[in-house]
Coordinates of C-alpha atoms in Angstrom, one line a residue:
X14 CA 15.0 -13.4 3.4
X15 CA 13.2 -14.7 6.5
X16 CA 14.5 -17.9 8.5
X17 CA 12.7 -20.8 7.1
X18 CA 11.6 -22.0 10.5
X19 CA 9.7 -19.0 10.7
X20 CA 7.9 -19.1 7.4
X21 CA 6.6 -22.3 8.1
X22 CA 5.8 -21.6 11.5
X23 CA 3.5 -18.3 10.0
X24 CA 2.1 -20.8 7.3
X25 CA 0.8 -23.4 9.7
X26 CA -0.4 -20.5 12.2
X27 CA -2.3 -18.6 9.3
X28 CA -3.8 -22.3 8.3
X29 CA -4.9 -23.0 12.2
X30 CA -6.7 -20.0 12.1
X31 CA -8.6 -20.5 9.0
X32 CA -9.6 -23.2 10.2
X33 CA -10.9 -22.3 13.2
X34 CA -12.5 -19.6 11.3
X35 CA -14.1 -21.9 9.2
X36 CA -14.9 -24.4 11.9
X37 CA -16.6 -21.6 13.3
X38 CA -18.8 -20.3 10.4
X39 CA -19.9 -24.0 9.6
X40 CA -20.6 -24.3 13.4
X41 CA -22.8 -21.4 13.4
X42 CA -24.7 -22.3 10.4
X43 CA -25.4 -26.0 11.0
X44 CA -26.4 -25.4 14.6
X45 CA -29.1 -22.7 13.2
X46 CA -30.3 -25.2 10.6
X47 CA -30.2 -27.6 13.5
X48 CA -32.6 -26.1 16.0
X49 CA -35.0 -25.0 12.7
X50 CA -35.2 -28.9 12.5
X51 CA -36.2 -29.3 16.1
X52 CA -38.9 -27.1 16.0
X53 CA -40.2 -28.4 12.8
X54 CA -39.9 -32.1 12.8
X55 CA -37.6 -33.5 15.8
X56 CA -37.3 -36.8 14.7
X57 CA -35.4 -35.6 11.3
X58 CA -32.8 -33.2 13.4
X59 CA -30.8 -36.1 14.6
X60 CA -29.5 -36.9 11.1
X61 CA -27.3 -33.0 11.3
X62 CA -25.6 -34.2 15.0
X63 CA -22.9 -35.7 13.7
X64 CA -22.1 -32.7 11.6
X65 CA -22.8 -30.3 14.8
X66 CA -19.9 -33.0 16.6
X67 CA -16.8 -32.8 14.0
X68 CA -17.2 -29.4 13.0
X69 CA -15.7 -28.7 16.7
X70 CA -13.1 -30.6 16.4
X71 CA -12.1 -28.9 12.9
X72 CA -12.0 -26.0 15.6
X73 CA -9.8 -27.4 18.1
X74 CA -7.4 -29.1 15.4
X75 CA -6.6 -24.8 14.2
X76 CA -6.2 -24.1 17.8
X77 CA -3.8 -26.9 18.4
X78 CA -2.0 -26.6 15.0
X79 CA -1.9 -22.7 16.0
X80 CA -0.4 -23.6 19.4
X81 CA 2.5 -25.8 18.0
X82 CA 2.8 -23.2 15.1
X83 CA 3.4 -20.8 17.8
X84 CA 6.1 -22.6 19.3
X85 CA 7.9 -22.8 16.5
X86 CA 7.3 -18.9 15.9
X87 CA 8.7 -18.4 19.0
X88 CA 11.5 -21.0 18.9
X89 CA 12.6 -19.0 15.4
X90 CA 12.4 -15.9 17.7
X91 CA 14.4 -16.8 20.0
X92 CA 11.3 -16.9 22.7
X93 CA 12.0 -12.6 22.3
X94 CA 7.9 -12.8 22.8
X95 CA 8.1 -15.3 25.9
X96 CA 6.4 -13.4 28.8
X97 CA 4.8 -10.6 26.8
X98 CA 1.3 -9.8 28.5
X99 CA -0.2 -10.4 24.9
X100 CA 0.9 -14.2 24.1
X101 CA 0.4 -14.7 28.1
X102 CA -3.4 -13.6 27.8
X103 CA -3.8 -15.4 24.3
X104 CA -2.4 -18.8 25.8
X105 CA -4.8 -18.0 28.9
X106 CA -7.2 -17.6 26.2
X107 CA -6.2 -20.6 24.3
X108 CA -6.9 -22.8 27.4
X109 CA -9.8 -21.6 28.1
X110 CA -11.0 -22.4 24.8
X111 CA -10.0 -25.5 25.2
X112 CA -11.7 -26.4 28.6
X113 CA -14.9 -24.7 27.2
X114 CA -15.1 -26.6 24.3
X115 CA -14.6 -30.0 26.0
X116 CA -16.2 -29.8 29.5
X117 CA -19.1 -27.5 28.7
X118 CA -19.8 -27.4 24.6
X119 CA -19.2 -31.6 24.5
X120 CA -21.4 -32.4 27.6
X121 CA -24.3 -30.4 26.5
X122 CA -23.9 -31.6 22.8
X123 CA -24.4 -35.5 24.2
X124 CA -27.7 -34.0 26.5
X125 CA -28.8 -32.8 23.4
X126 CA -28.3 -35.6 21.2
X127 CA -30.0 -37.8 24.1
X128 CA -32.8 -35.4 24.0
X129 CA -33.0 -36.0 20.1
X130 CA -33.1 -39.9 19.9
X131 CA -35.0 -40.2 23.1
X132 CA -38.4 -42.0 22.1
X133 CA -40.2 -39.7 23.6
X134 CA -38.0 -36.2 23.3
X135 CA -38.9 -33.8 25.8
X136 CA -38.7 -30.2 24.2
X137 CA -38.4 -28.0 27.3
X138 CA -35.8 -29.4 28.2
X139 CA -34.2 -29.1 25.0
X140 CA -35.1 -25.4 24.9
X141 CA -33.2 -25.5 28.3
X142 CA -30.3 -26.9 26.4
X143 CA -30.4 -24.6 23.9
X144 CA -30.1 -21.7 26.1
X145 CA -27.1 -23.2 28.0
X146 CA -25.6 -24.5 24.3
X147 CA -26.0 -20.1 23.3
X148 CA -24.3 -18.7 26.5
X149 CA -21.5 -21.7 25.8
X150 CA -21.1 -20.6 22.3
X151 CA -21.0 -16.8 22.9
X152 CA -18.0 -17.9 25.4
X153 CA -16.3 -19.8 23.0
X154 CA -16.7 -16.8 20.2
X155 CA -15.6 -14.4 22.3
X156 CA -12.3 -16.4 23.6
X157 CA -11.2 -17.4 19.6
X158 CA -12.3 -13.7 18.5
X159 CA -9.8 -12.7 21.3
X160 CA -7.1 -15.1 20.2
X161 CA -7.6 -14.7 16.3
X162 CA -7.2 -10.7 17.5
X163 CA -3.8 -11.3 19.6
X164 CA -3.0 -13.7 16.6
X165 CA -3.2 -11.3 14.0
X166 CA -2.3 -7.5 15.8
X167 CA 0.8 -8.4 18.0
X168 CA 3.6 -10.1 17.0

């Protein structure tokens, strides 16, 4: 039988990523729905930012909870993992993430929502935005994609 410490560590690490996995599918869907609604009626789009804000933070709640989960992983271990070039790379990873998420994904979601309830919105610069908000989320998919990989294959 496994060391109790250590099935609850796997439990919480398998529920942070499932929710980061389903932060990220809900992320991806009501951001397409979200730019639709730009191009189609601006003034309506403003009413799915609040959405496009938490479903982020469902995001970085599974990478936190994956992070402590991971502690106690490794604390049930005996840190026999500590140093690998795998968990080095995925809390490289992890940070990065992290940073991404708040400095770049959060600054150009507030441009964006200024853009939105401006009175007079200005749409290149929200295709601009757009653009920028892309190469930000193809970042952020390929850093949890990596994670979620080192999660799942090495242990």
């Amino acid at each position: 039988m496994k060391d109790p410490e250590q099935s609850i560590g796997l439990l919480f690490h398998m529920f942070g990523i499932i929710m980061i996995a389903r932060g990220f599918l809900g992320a991806f869907i009501v951001e397409q729905r979200f730019w639709k609604q730009v191009n189609s009626d601006i003034s309506k789009s403003g009413a799915i930012l609040p959405i496009m804000k938490t479903l982020p933070l469902i995001i970085q709640v599974g990478l936190l909870i994956q992070v402590i989960s991971g502690v106690v992983l490794l604390h049930a271990r005996n840190w026999q993992y500590w140093g690998e070039n795998w968990l080095s790379i995925k809390l490289i990873f992890v940070a990065l993430a992290f940073a991404n998420g708040i400095l770049v994904g959060k600054r150009l979601g507030g441009k964006i929502g200024a853009q939105v309830f401006s009175p007079s919105p200005d749409k290149a610069a929200l295709v601009v935005l757009k653009g920028k908000m892309k190469t930000c989320n193809f970042i952020q998919t390929v850093l949890i994609l990596g994670i979620l990989t080192l999660a799942t294959v090495f242990r």
